Amino acid sequence: LAKTTQPISMDSYEGQEVNITCSHNNIATNDYITWYQQFPSQGPRFIIQGYKTKVTNEVASLFIPADRKSSTLSLPRVSLSDTAVYYCLVPYDYKLSFGAGTTVTVRA
Amino acid sequence: DAGVTQSPTHLIKTRGQHVTLRCSPISGHKSVSWYQQVLGQGPQFIFQYYEKEERGRGNFPDRFSARQFPNYSSELNVNALLLGDSALYLCASSVFRDRGRGYNSPLHFGNGTRLTVT
């Protein structure tokens, strides 16, 4: 069973870079890795998606090594508003269940 | 453009009752999926529908059912409610092109329906 594993929580300070690594040892050949952000009482919000190497958009970067068994979400210069739960999602057998996610707390 | 809309936002039901939750996808999105999120956990996959057909089902009992309409909106039905069904129910829409790429399409979520079973 493809399963994602992330740290339960991470603490950071405003202006720092936050890197969250997700392991997905059984990722299938055709599957992408997608990251979401969720605030309390809201649905998850799409952040970034990638297949291999590096992807960057206006809010984050995603690093995926050649074996694709893990991925790292990088949030540059975080602010207090980046305090949220972050999930990596890898499809398995046409199911799209999220893991427990990583709670990132940004302090002033 | 409107995002994914869900109704109602909050609902209180009694054990044994039935509930219907509704979801309208983003215009142009043909796939809808449903999730259950219990406090402190990540969203758990219930169903995915595309073109009115079920394309994926999570590990939920038969009390849970869903359907998709010709306008791509969707309903989630839960029968014989249990206390453990209390959760935030999330709907997500996506552009689902084919079976291979569809499950990689980014999901766009609504803000959910908070169901409380007493």
Tab-separated table of C-alpha atoms in Angstrom:
chain	number	residue	atom	x	y	z
A	1	LEU	CA	0.000	0.000	0.000
A	2	ALA	CA	1.431	3.307	-1.052
A	3	LYS	CA	1.657	5.446	2.025
A	4	THR	CA	3.081	8.865	2.646
A	5	THR	CA	5.052	9.691	5.756
A	6	GLN	CA	5.700	13.234	6.953
A	7	PRO	CA	6.907	14.772	10.202
A	8	ILE	CA	4.019	15.495	12.529
A	9	SER	CA	5.035	19.060	13.268
A	10	MET	CA	7.635	21.720	12.559
A	11	ASP	CA	8.302	25.082	14.173
A	12	SER	CA	9.825	28.072	12.427
A	13	TYR	CA	10.215	31.840	12.678
A	14	GLU	CA	9.098	34.545	10.318
A	15	GLY	CA	11.468	35.067	7.411
A	16	GLN	CA	12.999	31.592	7.590
A	17	GLU	CA	12.801	28.865	4.973
A	18	VAL	CA	10.777	25.784	5.871
A	19	ASN	CA	11.456	22.418	4.250
A	20	ILE	CA	9.027	19.522	4.704
A	21	THR	CA	10.009	16.102	3.447
A	22	CYS	CA	7.500	13.410	2.546
A	23	SER	CA	8.445	9.805	1.897
A	24	HIS	CA	6.463	7.759	-0.607
A	25	ASN	CA	8.466	4.606	-1.158
A	26	ASN	CA	5.887	2.818	-3.326
A	27	ILE	CA	5.015	5.613	-5.716
A	28	ALA	CA	3.857	4.322	-9.094
A	29	THR	CA	5.573	5.212	-12.351
A	30	ASN	CA	2.830	7.519	-13.607
A	31	ASP	CA	1.952	9.222	-10.336
A	32	TYR	CA	2.653	12.849	-9.523
A	33	ILE	CA	3.291	14.257	-6.060
A	34	THR	CA	0.953	17.032	-4.988
A	35	TRP	CA	1.131	19.253	-1.915
A	36	TYR	CA	-1.758	20.978	-0.193
A	37	GLN	CA	-2.132	23.532	2.602
A	38	GLN	CA	-5.044	23.520	5.026
A	39	PHE	CA	-6.205	26.118	7.525
A	40	PRO	CA	-8.680	25.275	10.315
A	41	SER	CA	-12.287	24.872	9.146
A	42	GLN	CA	-11.308	25.199	5.471
A	43	GLY	CA	-10.732	22.719	2.700
A	44	PRO	CA	-7.161	21.966	1.602
A	45	ARG	CA	-5.671	24.321	-0.954
A	46	PHE	CA	-3.400	23.226	-3.815
A	47	ILE	CA	0.173	24.479	-3.471
A	48	ILE	CA	2.343	22.713	-6.028
A	49	GLN	CA	2.677	19.507	-8.039
A	50	GLY	CA	5.615	17.723	-9.597
A	51	TYR	CA	6.813	14.514	-11.207
A	52	LYS	CA	10.607	14.742	-11.004
A	53	THR	CA	13.516	17.102	-10.354
A	54	LYS	CA	12.422	20.593	-9.336
A	55	VAL	CA	9.267	22.612	-9.728
A	56	THR	CA	8.852	26.207	-8.599
A	57	ASN	CA	5.883	28.535	-8.502
A	58	GLU	CA	5.167	31.855	-6.851
A	59	VAL	CA	4.669	30.365	-3.377
A	60	ALA	CA	6.838	27.241	-3.097
A	61	SER	CA	9.376	24.892	-4.600
A	62	LEU	CA	9.190	21.128	-4.829
A	63	PHE	CA	12.292	18.968	-4.994
A	64	ILE	CA	12.009	15.357	-6.137
A	65	PRO	CA	15.103	13.103	-6.293
A	66	ALA	CA	15.712	10.729	-9.169
A	67	ASP	CA	14.299	7.676	-7.361
A	68	ARG	CA	11.090	9.657	-6.580
A	69	LYS	CA	10.725	7.921	-3.234
A	70	SER	CA	10.547	11.206	-1.409
A	71	SER	CA	9.818	14.846	-2.071
A	72	THR	CA	10.580	18.089	-0.244
A	73	LEU	CA	8.318	21.100	-0.149
A	74	SER	CA	10.234	24.316	0.398
A	75	LEU	CA	8.474	27.434	1.658
A	76	PRO	CA	10.769	30.455	1.338
A	77	ARG	CA	10.639	33.267	3.901
A	78	VAL	CA	7.568	32.111	5.815
A	79	SER	CA	5.195	34.508	7.549
A	80	LEU	CA	2.706	34.048	10.374
A	81	SER	CA	-0.021	33.381	7.798
A	82	ASP	CA	1.834	30.254	6.640
A	83	THR	CA	0.901	28.536	9.912
A	84	ALA	CA	-1.170	25.600	8.661
A	85	VAL	CA	-1.198	21.854	8.058
A	86	TYR	CA	0.657	20.709	4.948
A	87	TYR	CA	-0.114	17.437	3.179
A	88	CYS	CA	1.651	15.550	0.440
A	89	LEU	CA	-0.643	13.418	-1.686
A	90	VAL	CA	0.250	10.503	-3.910
A	91	PRO	CA	-2.530	8.528	-5.583
A	92	TYR	CA	-2.735	4.813	-4.967
A	93	ASP	CA	-5.069	2.351	-6.645
A	94	TYR	CA	-7.389	5.178	-7.715
A	95	LYS	CA	-7.708	6.336	-4.136
A	96	LEU	CA	-6.615	9.751	-2.977
A	97	SER	CA	-6.391	9.614	0.792
A	98	PHE	CA	-4.269	12.105	2.672
A	99	GLY	CA	-1.909	11.234	5.485
A	100	ALA	CA	-1.878	13.020	8.833
A	101	GLY	CA	0.050	15.985	7.434
A	102	THR	CA	2.658	18.274	8.963
A	103	THR	CA	1.561	21.087	11.247
A	104	VAL	CA	3.827	24.060	10.599
A	105	THR	CA	3.811	26.760	13.250
A	106	VAL	CA	5.455	30.068	12.394
A	107	ARG	CA	6.374	32.337	15.289
A	108	ALA	CA	7.172	36.028	15.273
B	1	ASP	CA	-15.104	32.356	-11.114
B	2	ALA	CA	-16.917	30.589	-8.312
B	3	GLY	CA	-15.034	27.920	-6.453
B	4	VAL	CA	-16.418	24.629	-5.216
B	5	THR	CA	-19.582	25.223	-3.224
B	6	GLN	CA	-21.006	22.878	-0.617
B	7	SER	CA	-24.309	22.907	1.211
B	8	PRO	CA	-25.280	23.028	3.943
B	9	THR	CA	-22.290	24.419	5.838
B	10	HIS	CA	-23.399	22.915	9.137
B	11	LEU	CA	-25.813	20.131	10.005
B	12	ILE	CA	-26.940	18.405	13.186
B	13	LYS	CA	-28.543	14.985	12.943
B	14	THR	CA	-29.581	12.233	15.323
B	15	ARG	CA	-28.251	8.681	15.284
B	16	GLY	CA	-30.095	6.522	12.785
B	17	GLN	CA	-31.138	9.395	10.557
B	18	HIS	CA	-30.155	9.943	6.947
B	19	VAL	CA	-28.253	12.921	5.523
B	20	THR	CA	-27.661	14.334	2.029
B	21	LEU	CA	-24.760	16.666	1.339
B	22	ARG	CA	-24.457	18.636	-1.878
B	23	CYS	CA	-21.566	19.879	-3.963
B	24	SER	CA	-21.236	22.093	-7.025
B	25	PRO	CA	-17.878	21.843	-8.823
B	26	ILE	CA	-15.887	24.583	-10.494
B	27	SER	CA	-17.224	25.341	-13.951
B	28	GLY	CA	-15.520	23.067	-16.464
B	29	HIS	CA	-14.514	20.445	-13.899
B	30	LYS	CA	-16.085	17.093	-14.642
B	31	SER	CA	-14.858	15.131	-11.647
B	32	VAL	CA	-16.028	15.346	-8.065
B	33	SER	CA	-14.588	13.516	-5.089
B	34	TRP	CA	-15.740	13.310	-1.487
B	35	TYR	CA	-13.685	13.186	1.703
B	36	GLN	CA	-14.328	12.737	5.398
B	37	GLN	CA	-12.082	14.615	7.801
B	38	VAL	CA	-12.189	13.837	11.479
B	39	LEU	CA	-10.626	16.366	13.822
B	40	GLY	CA	-6.851	15.994	13.929
B	41	GLN	CA	-6.635	13.719	10.898
B	42	GLY	CA	-6.139	14.206	7.186
B	43	PRO	CA	-9.037	13.946	4.735
B	44	GLN	CA	-10.012	10.339	4.002
B	45	PHE	CA	-11.149	9.446	0.498
B	46	ILE	CA	-14.755	8.291	0.157
B	47	PHE	CA	-15.656	8.441	-3.561
B	48	GLN	CA	-14.593	9.889	-6.867
B	49	TYR	CA	-17.055	10.415	-9.734
B	50	TYR	CA	-16.445	11.370	-13.340
B	51	GLU	CA	-19.089	11.693	-16.028
B	52	LYS	CA	-21.670	10.304	-13.580
B	53	GLU	CA	-19.701	7.110	-13.067
B	54	GLU	CA	-17.936	6.009	-9.895
B	55	ARG	CA	-14.196	5.917	-10.583
B	56	GLY	CA	-12.884	5.214	-7.105
B	57	ARG	CA	-14.162	4.161	-3.696
B	58	GLY	CA	-12.474	4.359	-0.297
B	59	ASN	CA	-12.853	2.039	2.673
B	60	PHE	CA	-16.251	3.211	3.834
B	61	PRO	CA	-19.332	1.085	4.599
B	62	ASP	CA	-22.261	0.755	2.229
B	63	ARG	CA	-24.165	3.297	4.308
B	64	PHE	CA	-22.218	5.840	2.266
B	65	SER	CA	-23.323	6.423	-1.312
B	66	ALA	CA	-23.021	9.177	-3.859
B	67	ARG	CA	-24.061	10.186	-7.291
B	68	GLN	CA	-23.156	12.763	-9.921
B	69	PHE	CA	-25.668	14.613	-12.035
B	70	PRO	CA	-25.500	15.657	-15.713
B	71	ASN	CA	-24.405	19.166	-14.663
B	72	TYR	CA	-21.514	17.500	-12.753
B	73	SER	CA	-22.840	18.461	-9.331
B	74	SER	CA	-22.883	15.695	-6.766
B	75	GLU	CA	-24.612	14.405	-3.668
B	76	LEU	CA	-23.207	12.329	-0.828
B	77	ASN	CA	-25.733	10.291	1.120
B	78	VAL	CA	-25.157	8.667	4.469
B	79	ASN	CA	-27.761	6.328	5.947
B	80	ALA	CA	-28.238	5.095	9.511
B	81	LEU	CA	-25.971	7.747	10.967
B	82	LEU	CA	-23.591	6.806	13.767
B	83	LEU	CA	-21.901	9.073	16.282
B	84	GLY	CA	-18.629	8.277	14.530
B	85	ASP	CA	-19.887	9.863	11.330
B	86	SER	CA	-19.481	13.280	12.924
B	87	ALA	CA	-16.859	15.014	10.793
B	88	LEU	CA	-16.128	17.661	8.205
B	89	TYR	CA	-17.204	16.381	4.798
B	90	LEU	CA	-15.221	17.874	1.957
B	91	CYS	CA	-15.956	17.915	-1.733
B	92	ALA	CA	-13.276	18.513	-4.348
B	93	SER	CA	-13.519	19.018	-8.078
B	94	SER	CA	-10.857	18.436	-10.681
B	95	VAL	CA	-10.223	18.221	-14.387
B	96	PHE	CA	-10.214	14.489	-15.004
B	97	ARG	CA	-8.904	13.724	-18.464
B	98	ASP	CA	-8.261	10.013	-18.393
B	99	ARG	CA	-7.721	7.225	-15.917
B	100	GLY	CA	-3.977	7.589	-16.032
B	101	ARG	CA	-3.722	11.335	-15.631
B	102	GLY	CA	-6.995	11.944	-13.856
B	103	TYR	CA	-5.779	10.882	-10.469
B	104	ASN	CA	-2.961	13.374	-10.768
B	105	SER	CA	-5.200	16.333	-11.488
B	106	PRO	CA	-4.977	18.926	-8.687
B	107	LEU	CA	-8.000	18.929	-6.426
B	108	HIS	CA	-9.947	22.102	-5.689
B	109	PHE	CA	-11.802	21.841	-2.390
B	110	GLY	CA	-14.867	23.496	-0.963
B	111	ASN	CA	-14.917	24.492	2.692
B	112	GLY	CA	-16.976	21.493	3.662
B	113	THR	CA	-20.093	20.550	5.563
B	114	ARG	CA	-19.683	20.139	9.308
B	115	LEU	CA	-21.876	17.196	10.312
B	116	THR	CA	-22.613	16.564	13.965
B	117	VAL	CA	-24.426	13.367	14.938
B	118	THR	CA	-25.970	13.315	18.426
